[in-house]
Amino acid sequence: MVAVPLPRRRRMSPRARREAMEGYVFILPWLVGLLAFVAGPIIASLYLSFTDYQVVQPPTFIGVANYQQLFGDGLFWQSLKVTAIYTVVTTPLQLCLSFLVALLMNQKVRLLGMWRTIYYVPNLVPAIATAMLWLWVLNPEFGLVNTLLRYFGIQGPLWLSSTRWALFSLIMMSLWGGVGAPMLIYLAGLQGISTELYEAVECDGGGGWAKFRYITVPMMTPIIFFNLVMNMIGALQVFSGPYLLTGGGPANATLFYVLYIYENAFQFFKMGYASALAWVLFIIILGMTVLVFKWSSMWVYYEGELRR
Amino acid sequence: MFPQGTNEHTRMTRRELLRAAGAGAVGLALAACGASSSQSSASGPGKKPASVSGTVTLAFYLASEEWTKTFKKRVVEVFQKKQPKIKLNVQVRPGQDYFTKLQTQFAGGAGPDVTVANMDWTVPAASRGMFVNVKPYMDRDGIVQSDYWYPFDREWGWQGGIYAVLLYAGGQVTYINKDLLKQAGLDFPKPDWTWDDLVEYGRKLTDPKKQQWGITFDAITPPYWSAAFIQEHGGSVLNSAKDKCTLTSPEAQQALQFLADLIFKHKVMPNPSAMQGQENPFLTGKVGIMFGGTWEETAIRQSGFDWDFAHMPLDPQTKKRSVQEGSNGWAMLSTTKNKEASWEVMKFLVGPDGQKGIMTLGLPVLKDLVDSIEFKRIHQPQNIEVPVSDFTKSGHGYYVTPDANEWWGKVTDQLSPIFSGDKTVPQATRATCQAVDKVFAQRKSNNGK
């Protein structure tokens, strides 16, 4: 037998070592932050989900009782229903609207910078200011929406106070604030599409629709996919709007899942139960994300790769 | 609902979320270095009042920025002169989420020694060991109920203990805009006016062309102002054992129907949802009668129109009067290492000097002070004796239980569809009692474990 010498590991040069060291120093704050403020609480919450933890008393281990309790808790199902409706309605609406706006913002029109800013600004408005603004817009007596409806002889509803309209009001609000960010990402994607592809369609006699159908949409599918995942996760975790505007009411009509977690954790002294709720949400989000990823292989096209 | 309180299920206060979040972060940092400990911890008081040895610094939390300046000047400075060995490190933690921050600080062992206490969360937290039972201290040092017009245990008592001392009392007041009354040619309501008279006043004061309303409530659902109407009509929110919702009783339902009728039938009151995000219309002189809180007096005083307090109208059938009242308090956290020093501060605050100091901020709870000319003079030309008389003769406390923080929110949430017209009174009260009784059932099952 001939002994095959193992390849000798090349020693790092002093300069490479220093650069690696500098790299670690640069990422250290994020690593420490991740371990101390994210990973630590995540692990702790997993343990707490198996305890009766009332915040002001030490936790006591109760096994899977919190998870068992979930199934018999009507408010758990109600919060799940509200969040599901919101996600199913807002996610496609936000995706389509922001795509449409991005297409408009990709045209060569005057004052383009101003239009782009106008559409993006709602994203920069703090949640508290957005909530106040919509409180005014949806005020049944003096609000903009009902005032406009009155011009057409329609008596508008009590929006945020109505069991029928409160969730719809929050959906409407989400469209105003949720279009800017995906629009910007779409816009970047649109500008990355090679003009040669459009010219090829023109050579084949295709018009505007053909360009959109056969070039723009397929080339944008990775961006659509990214926005779909981000918007879906964001919708499942929505909190500030319902917390500030409706508090989950009226009659639990806007009891979103994360709001219910918050109530249990910080208002009802049920941190253990809230932790179990949080882990169930994590599993739901993980499951849905995996499903969307699997589904994406059927319609997402990555340029330079074979269609999967 | 009270100015130092943090319950406020109203939507307006949710605006403070971000500010509160920021304040919470700063609070955690400050609290970590706020408290000092130079005394040994004791589980209860000794038989004789203990003297504080050495200098002690106490972390002392308030929730209201508005009255901190007055409080520091009229109370803290006086206390420091009397007790130079006990330094008060007064910290203000404004915002809706005061208790969220307080409980997390407590859990982290970094809470204050003494905090302002709110009815919503004090007994629920005390029942879980967060606050010290101060009854033994009160008994030892001769703080006796007979000197006070407001019951010690109404909002702060649980299983024979008392978990906060009274700061001040407050509650529901009937405010009348006398200028609007004059314009409508109406006399000031008589002390024995009834709900029927209230509707009549409402009709005559309502003028849709001027966007003027007869009546408004600043918080309509129980445990706030509608509870008074329910109680006058012979109903209640909970049974006397405080373990069953009684809003489905005919008396409670009839009283709630009367209030709904003010909006939908008599059209003398704006829908509460129309008031969201708006300035209180009573302050802008657009409402004749307001069922509001005692703490709104300062703002009304600055509004520029002529006004006064009226008695709560009587139920025409039962001839009963009831007003919803409540209080704020001072509580000692069980993590304090300075129990005797903390008690010294609390004793001062509930005593004559402390009560005199807060006299401009709320209703003092000492009998001598609330009846004093000095107190009446603060409120002139309005007649503070009217609400004081209602409070002392017909006051009804809040329904405080160890799970009040949970079921109060359900009552507000489930009853609100009555006032938006989405549900009938029987539908809404049924849903409310189902939700509330479920909380009580859970309490019983937990206690049984």
Short mmCIF file of N, CA and C in Angstrom, two decimals, chain A residues 109-223:
data_model
loop_
_atom_site.label_atom_id
_atom_site.label_comp_id
_atom_site.label_asym_id
_atom_site.label_seq_id
_atom_site.Cartn_x
_atom_site.Cartn_y
_atom_site.Cartn_z
N VAL A 109 -42.51 59.09 -16.77
CA VAL A 109 -43.47 60.20 -16.68
C VAL A 109 -42.82 61.34 -15.89
N ARG A 110 -43.42 62.52 -16.00
CA ARG A 110 -42.88 63.67 -15.28
C ARG A 110 -43.08 63.50 -13.78
N LEU A 111 -42.20 64.08 -13.02
CA LEU A 111 -42.25 64.08 -11.55
C LEU A 111 -42.25 62.66 -10.97
N LEU A 112 -41.52 61.78 -11.66
CA LEU A 112 -41.51 60.38 -11.25
C LEU A 112 -41.02 60.21 -9.79
N GLY A 113 -39.96 60.96 -9.47
CA GLY A 113 -39.41 60.87 -8.11
C GLY A 113 -40.47 61.21 -7.07
N MET A 114 -41.27 62.23 -7.39
CA MET A 114 -42.31 62.65 -6.44
C MET A 114 -43.37 61.56 -6.26
N TRP A 115 -43.79 60.96 -7.40
CA TRP A 115 -44.81 59.89 -7.31
C TRP A 115 -44.31 58.71 -6.50
N ARG A 116 -43.04 58.36 -6.76
CA ARG A 116 -42.48 57.22 -6.01
C ARG A 116 -42.45 57.53 -4.52
N THR A 117 -42.06 58.78 -4.20
CA THR A 117 -42.01 59.17 -2.78
C THR A 117 -43.40 59.10 -2.17
N ILE A 118 -44.38 59.60 -2.90
CA ILE A 118 -45.76 59.62 -2.37
C ILE A 118 -46.22 58.20 -2.03
N TYR A 119 -45.92 57.27 -2.92
CA TYR A 119 -46.38 55.90 -2.66
C TYR A 119 -45.57 55.21 -1.56
N TYR A 120 -44.35 55.66 -1.37
CA TYR A 120 -43.53 54.98 -0.36
C TYR A 120 -43.69 55.60 1.04
N VAL A 121 -44.06 56.88 1.07
CA VAL A 121 -44.13 57.59 2.36
C VAL A 121 -44.97 56.86 3.43
N PRO A 122 -46.15 56.28 3.09
CA PRO A 122 -46.91 55.60 4.15
C PRO A 122 -46.10 54.56 4.91
N ASN A 123 -45.07 54.00 4.23
CA ASN A 123 -44.22 53.01 4.88
C ASN A 123 -43.36 53.61 5.98
N LEU A 124 -43.10 54.89 5.83
CA LEU A 124 -42.22 55.55 6.79
C LEU A 124 -42.99 56.13 7.97
N VAL A 125 -44.32 56.17 7.85
CA VAL A 125 -45.13 56.74 8.92
C VAL A 125 -45.20 55.74 10.07
N PRO A 126 -44.89 56.18 11.30
CA PRO A 126 -44.95 55.25 12.43
C PRO A 126 -46.37 54.70 12.61
N ALA A 127 -46.43 53.50 13.17
CA ALA A 127 -47.73 52.82 13.33
C ALA A 127 -48.71 53.69 14.11
N ILE A 128 -48.20 54.39 15.08
CA ILE A 128 -49.07 55.20 15.95
C ILE A 128 -49.70 56.34 15.15
N ALA A 129 -48.91 56.94 14.26
CA ALA A 129 -49.43 58.04 13.44
C ALA A 129 -50.42 57.50 12.41
N THR A 130 -50.10 56.35 11.84
CA THR A 130 -51.01 55.72 10.87
C THR A 130 -52.35 55.43 11.55
N ALA A 131 -52.28 54.92 12.77
CA ALA A 131 -53.52 54.58 13.49
C ALA A 131 -54.35 55.84 13.72
N MET A 132 -53.70 56.90 14.13
CA MET A 132 -54.44 58.14 14.39
C MET A 132 -55.07 58.68 13.12
N LEU A 133 -54.30 58.60 12.05
CA LEU A 133 -54.79 59.08 10.76
C LEU A 133 -56.06 58.32 10.35
N TRP A 134 -56.03 56.98 10.50
CA TRP A 134 -57.17 56.16 10.10
C TRP A 134 -58.35 56.29 11.05
N LEU A 135 -58.03 56.62 12.30
CA LEU A 135 -59.11 56.90 13.26
C LEU A 135 -59.93 58.08 12.77
N TRP A 136 -59.25 59.04 12.20
CA TRP A 136 -59.93 60.21 11.63
C TRP A 136 -60.63 59.87 10.32
N VAL A 137 -59.90 59.19 9.46
CA VAL A 137 -60.47 58.87 8.14
C VAL A 137 -61.76 58.05 8.29
N LEU A 138 -61.76 57.14 9.28
CA LEU A 138 -62.90 56.23 9.44
C LEU A 138 -63.91 56.69 10.49
N ASN A 139 -63.73 57.90 11.01
CA ASN A 139 -64.70 58.38 11.99
C ASN A 139 -66.09 58.41 11.36
N PRO A 140 -67.07 57.77 12.00
CA PRO A 140 -68.39 57.66 11.36
C PRO A 140 -69.06 59.01 11.12
N GLU A 141 -68.77 59.98 11.97
CA GLU A 141 -69.46 61.27 11.89
C GLU A 141 -68.72 62.27 11.00
N PHE A 142 -67.41 62.42 11.29
CA PHE A 142 -66.65 63.48 10.61
C PHE A 142 -65.60 62.94 9.64
N GLY A 143 -65.49 61.62 9.55
CA GLY A 143 -64.41 61.01 8.76
C GLY A 143 -64.55 61.20 7.26
N LEU A 144 -63.41 61.12 6.59
CA LEU A 144 -63.34 61.34 5.15
C LEU A 144 -64.22 60.33 4.38
N VAL A 145 -64.13 59.06 4.76
CA VAL A 145 -64.83 58.01 4.01
C VAL A 145 -66.34 58.22 4.08
N ASN A 146 -66.86 58.40 5.28
CA ASN A 146 -68.31 58.57 5.40
C ASN A 146 -68.80 59.89 4.82
N THR A 147 -67.94 60.90 4.86
CA THR A 147 -68.32 62.18 4.25
C THR A 147 -68.48 62.00 2.75
N LEU A 148 -67.52 61.27 2.15
CA LEU A 148 -67.60 61.00 0.71
C LEU A 148 -68.85 60.17 0.38
N LEU A 149 -69.09 59.15 1.21
CA LEU A 149 -70.27 58.30 0.97
C LEU A 149 -71.56 59.10 1.06
N ARG A 150 -71.59 60.07 1.98
CA ARG A 150 -72.80 60.89 2.14
C ARG A 150 -73.12 61.67 0.87
N TYR A 151 -72.08 62.06 0.12
CA TYR A 151 -72.30 62.77 -1.15
C TYR A 151 -73.12 61.91 -2.12
N PHE A 152 -72.97 60.60 -1.99
CA PHE A 152 -73.70 59.68 -2.86
C PHE A 152 -74.98 59.15 -2.18
N GLY A 153 -75.34 59.80 -1.10
CA GLY A 153 -76.56 59.41 -0.40
C GLY A 153 -76.44 58.12 0.39
N ILE A 154 -75.20 57.71 0.69
CA ILE A 154 -75.00 56.46 1.45
C ILE A 154 -74.60 56.80 2.88
N GLN A 155 -75.29 56.21 3.83
CA GLN A 155 -74.90 56.37 5.23
C GLN A 155 -73.84 55.32 5.55
N GLY A 156 -72.62 55.76 5.72
CA GLY A 156 -71.51 54.83 5.97
C GLY A 156 -71.64 54.13 7.31
N PRO A 157 -71.00 52.98 7.46
CA PRO A 157 -71.09 52.24 8.73
C PRO A 157 -70.23 52.87 9.82
N LEU A 158 -70.27 52.23 10.99
CA LEU A 158 -69.47 52.72 12.12
C LEU A 158 -68.06 52.10 12.07
N TRP A 159 -67.62 51.74 10.93
CA TRP A 159 -66.31 51.17 10.64
C TRP A 159 -65.69 50.42 11.82
N LEU A 160 -64.85 51.10 12.60
CA LEU A 160 -64.06 50.40 13.62
C LEU A 160 -64.90 49.87 14.78
N SER A 161 -66.11 50.40 14.95
CA SER A 161 -66.95 49.94 16.07
C SER A 161 -67.97 48.91 15.65
N SER A 162 -67.98 48.57 14.39
CA SER A 162 -68.97 47.63 13.91
C SER A 162 -68.37 46.23 13.80
N THR A 163 -69.10 45.25 14.31
CA THR A 163 -68.58 43.87 14.24
C THR A 163 -68.44 43.42 12.78
N ARG A 164 -69.27 44.00 11.91
CA ARG A 164 -69.23 43.61 10.49
C ARG A 164 -68.11 44.29 9.72
N TRP A 165 -67.75 45.51 10.11
CA TRP A 165 -66.83 46.31 9.30
C TRP A 165 -65.44 46.50 9.91
N ALA A 166 -65.28 46.17 11.16
CA ALA A 166 -64.01 46.48 11.83
C ALA A 166 -62.82 45.78 11.16
N LEU A 167 -62.98 44.50 10.84
CA LEU A 167 -61.87 43.78 10.22
C LEU A 167 -61.60 44.33 8.81
N PHE A 168 -62.67 44.62 8.11
CA PHE A 168 -62.52 45.21 6.77
C PHE A 168 -61.77 46.54 6.86
N SER A 169 -62.06 47.32 7.90
CA SER A 169 -61.37 48.62 8.08
C SER A 169 -59.87 48.41 8.22
N LEU A 170 -59.50 47.40 8.99
CA LEU A 170 -58.07 47.13 9.20
C LEU A 170 -57.41 46.62 7.92
N ILE A 171 -58.16 45.88 7.13
CA ILE A 171 -57.64 45.40 5.85
C ILE A 171 -57.38 46.60 4.93
N MET A 172 -58.35 47.52 4.94
CA MET A 172 -58.22 48.72 4.11
C MET A 172 -56.96 49.51 4.54
N MET A 173 -56.79 49.61 5.84
CA MET A 173 -55.64 50.34 6.38
C MET A 173 -54.33 49.68 5.97
N SER A 174 -54.34 48.34 5.97
CA SER A 174 -53.11 47.62 5.64
C SER A 174 -52.70 47.87 4.18
N LEU A 175 -53.69 48.08 3.32
CA LEU A 175 -53.36 48.31 1.91
C LEU A 175 -52.66 49.65 1.74
N TRP A 176 -53.11 50.62 2.52
CA TRP A 176 -52.50 51.96 2.43
C TRP A 176 -51.04 51.91 2.87
N GLY A 177 -50.81 51.22 3.98
CA GLY A 177 -49.45 51.21 4.53
C GLY A 177 -48.58 50.08 4.00
N GLY A 178 -49.22 49.07 3.38
CA GLY A 178 -48.44 47.88 3.04
C GLY A 178 -48.03 47.78 1.58
N VAL A 179 -48.28 48.82 0.80
CA VAL A 179 -47.97 48.75 -0.63
C VAL A 179 -46.56 49.26 -0.93
N GLY A 180 -46.11 50.23 -0.17
CA GLY A 180 -44.84 50.92 -0.46
C GLY A 180 -43.62 50.01 -0.53
N ALA A 181 -43.42 49.18 0.50
CA ALA A 181 -42.20 48.36 0.56
C ALA A 181 -42.14 47.34 -0.58
N PRO A 182 -43.21 46.53 -0.79
CA PRO A 182 -43.13 45.59 -1.92
C PRO A 182 -43.03 46.31 -3.26
N MET A 183 -43.65 47.48 -3.35
CA MET A 183 -43.56 48.25 -4.61
C MET A 183 -42.10 48.58 -4.94
N LEU A 184 -41.37 48.98 -3.91
CA LEU A 184 -39.98 49.36 -4.12
C LEU A 184 -39.16 48.15 -4.60
N ILE A 185 -39.44 47.00 -4.02
CA ILE A 185 -38.71 45.78 -4.41
C ILE A 185 -39.09 45.38 -5.83
N TYR A 186 -40.39 45.48 -6.15
CA TYR A 186 -40.83 45.20 -7.52
C TYR A 186 -40.14 46.14 -8.52
N LEU A 187 -40.07 47.39 -8.11
CA LEU A 187 -39.49 48.40 -9.00
C LEU A 187 -38.04 48.06 -9.34
N ALA A 188 -37.31 47.65 -8.30
CA ALA A 188 -35.91 47.26 -8.52
C ALA A 188 -35.85 46.07 -9.49
N GLY A 189 -36.78 45.12 -9.32
CA GLY A 189 -36.85 43.95 -10.19
C GLY A 189 -37.18 44.33 -11.62
N LEU A 190 -38.14 45.21 -11.77
CA LEU A 190 -38.57 45.63 -13.11
C LEU A 190 -37.43 46.30 -13.87
N GLN A 191 -36.65 47.08 -13.13
CA GLN A 191 -35.56 47.78 -13.79
C GLN A 191 -34.39 46.87 -14.12
N GLY A 192 -34.42 45.68 -13.57
CA GLY A 192 -33.34 44.73 -13.86
C GLY A 192 -33.65 43.84 -15.06
N ILE A 193 -34.87 43.96 -15.61
CA ILE A 193 -35.23 43.12 -16.77
C ILE A 193 -34.57 43.69 -18.03
N SER A 194 -33.90 42.84 -18.74
CA SER A 194 -33.15 43.30 -19.91
C SER A 194 -34.10 43.77 -21.02
N THR A 195 -33.78 44.89 -21.62
CA THR A 195 -34.64 45.44 -22.69
C THR A 195 -34.60 44.54 -23.93
N GLU A 196 -33.50 43.75 -24.06
CA GLU A 196 -33.39 42.85 -25.23
C GLU A 196 -34.56 41.86 -25.28
N LEU A 197 -35.01 41.45 -24.13
CA LEU A 197 -36.13 40.49 -24.07
C LEU A 197 -37.40 41.11 -24.65
N TYR A 198 -37.63 42.38 -24.29
CA TYR A 198 -38.82 43.07 -24.81
C TYR A 198 -38.68 43.26 -26.34
N GLU A 199 -37.43 43.57 -26.76
CA GLU A 199 -37.20 43.78 -28.20
C GLU A 199 -37.47 42.48 -28.97
N ALA A 200 -37.12 41.36 -28.34
CA ALA A 200 -37.37 40.05 -28.99
C ALA A 200 -38.87 39.84 -29.20
N VAL A 201 -39.68 40.24 -28.22
CA VAL A 201 -41.14 40.11 -28.35
C VAL A 201 -41.63 41.00 -29.47
N GLU A 202 -41.08 42.22 -29.52
CA GLU A 202 -41.49 43.15 -30.59
C GLU A 202 -41.19 42.53 -31.97
N CYS A 203 -39.97 41.91 -32.09
CA CYS A 203 -39.59 41.27 -33.36
C CYS A 203 -40.59 40.18 -33.75
N ASP A 204 -41.12 39.52 -32.70
CA ASP A 204 -42.10 38.46 -32.98
C ASP A 204 -43.51 39.00 -33.18
N GLY A 205 -43.62 40.33 -33.15
CA GLY A 205 -44.93 40.95 -33.39
C GLY A 205 -45.79 41.08 -32.16
N GLY A 206 -45.22 40.87 -30.98
CA GLY A 206 -45.99 40.98 -29.74
C GLY A 206 -46.19 42.42 -29.32
N GLY A 207 -47.32 42.65 -28.66
CA GLY A 207 -47.62 43.99 -28.17
C GLY A 207 -47.35 44.11 -26.68
N GLY A 208 -47.99 45.11 -26.10
CA GLY A 208 -47.81 45.40 -24.66
C GLY A 208 -48.20 44.24 -23.76
N TRP A 209 -49.35 43.64 -24.08
CA TRP A 209 -49.84 42.53 -23.25
C TRP A 209 -48.89 41.33 -23.31
N ALA A 210 -48.42 41.05 -24.52
CA ALA A 210 -47.50 39.93 -24.70
C ALA A 210 -46.20 40.16 -23.92
N LYS A 211 -45.75 41.41 -23.96
CA LYS A 211 -44.52 41.73 -23.20
C LYS A 211 -44.75 41.47 -21.72
N PHE A 212 -45.90 41.93 -21.24
CA PHE A 212 -46.22 41.78 -19.82
C PHE A 212 -46.37 40.29 -19.46
N ARG A 213 -47.14 39.60 -20.29
CA ARG A 213 -47.48 38.21 -20.00
C ARG A 213 -46.27 37.27 -20.10
N TYR A 214 -45.45 37.50 -21.16
CA TYR A 214 -44.38 36.52 -21.44
C TYR A 214 -42.99 36.97 -20.97
N ILE A 215 -42.82 38.24 -20.67
CA ILE A 215 -41.51 38.70 -20.20
C ILE A 215 -41.58 39.21 -18.75
N THR A 216 -42.42 40.24 -18.54
CA THR A 216 -42.42 40.89 -17.22
C THR A 216 -42.79 39.90 -16.11
N VAL A 217 -43.93 39.25 -16.26
CA VAL A 217 -44.40 38.37 -15.17
C VAL A 217 -43.41 37.23 -14.90
N PRO A 218 -42.98 36.47 -15.92
CA PRO A 218 -42.03 35.39 -15.61
C PRO A 218 -40.72 35.90 -14.99
N MET A 219 -40.23 37.01 -15.50
CA MET A 219 -38.97 37.53 -14.96
C MET A 219 -39.13 38.05 -13.53
N MET A 220 -40.35 38.42 -13.21
CA MET A 220 -40.59 38.98 -11.86
C MET A 220 -40.98 37.92 -10.84
N THR A 221 -41.15 36.68 -11.27
CA THR A 221 -41.63 35.67 -10.32
C THR A 221 -40.75 35.50 -9.06
N PRO A 222 -39.43 35.61 -9.15
CA PRO A 222 -38.65 35.51 -7.90
C PRO A 222 -38.99 36.64 -6.93
N ILE A 223 -39.25 37.82 -7.51
CA ILE A 223 -39.58 38.97 -6.65
C ILE A 223 -40.99 38.78 -6.08
#
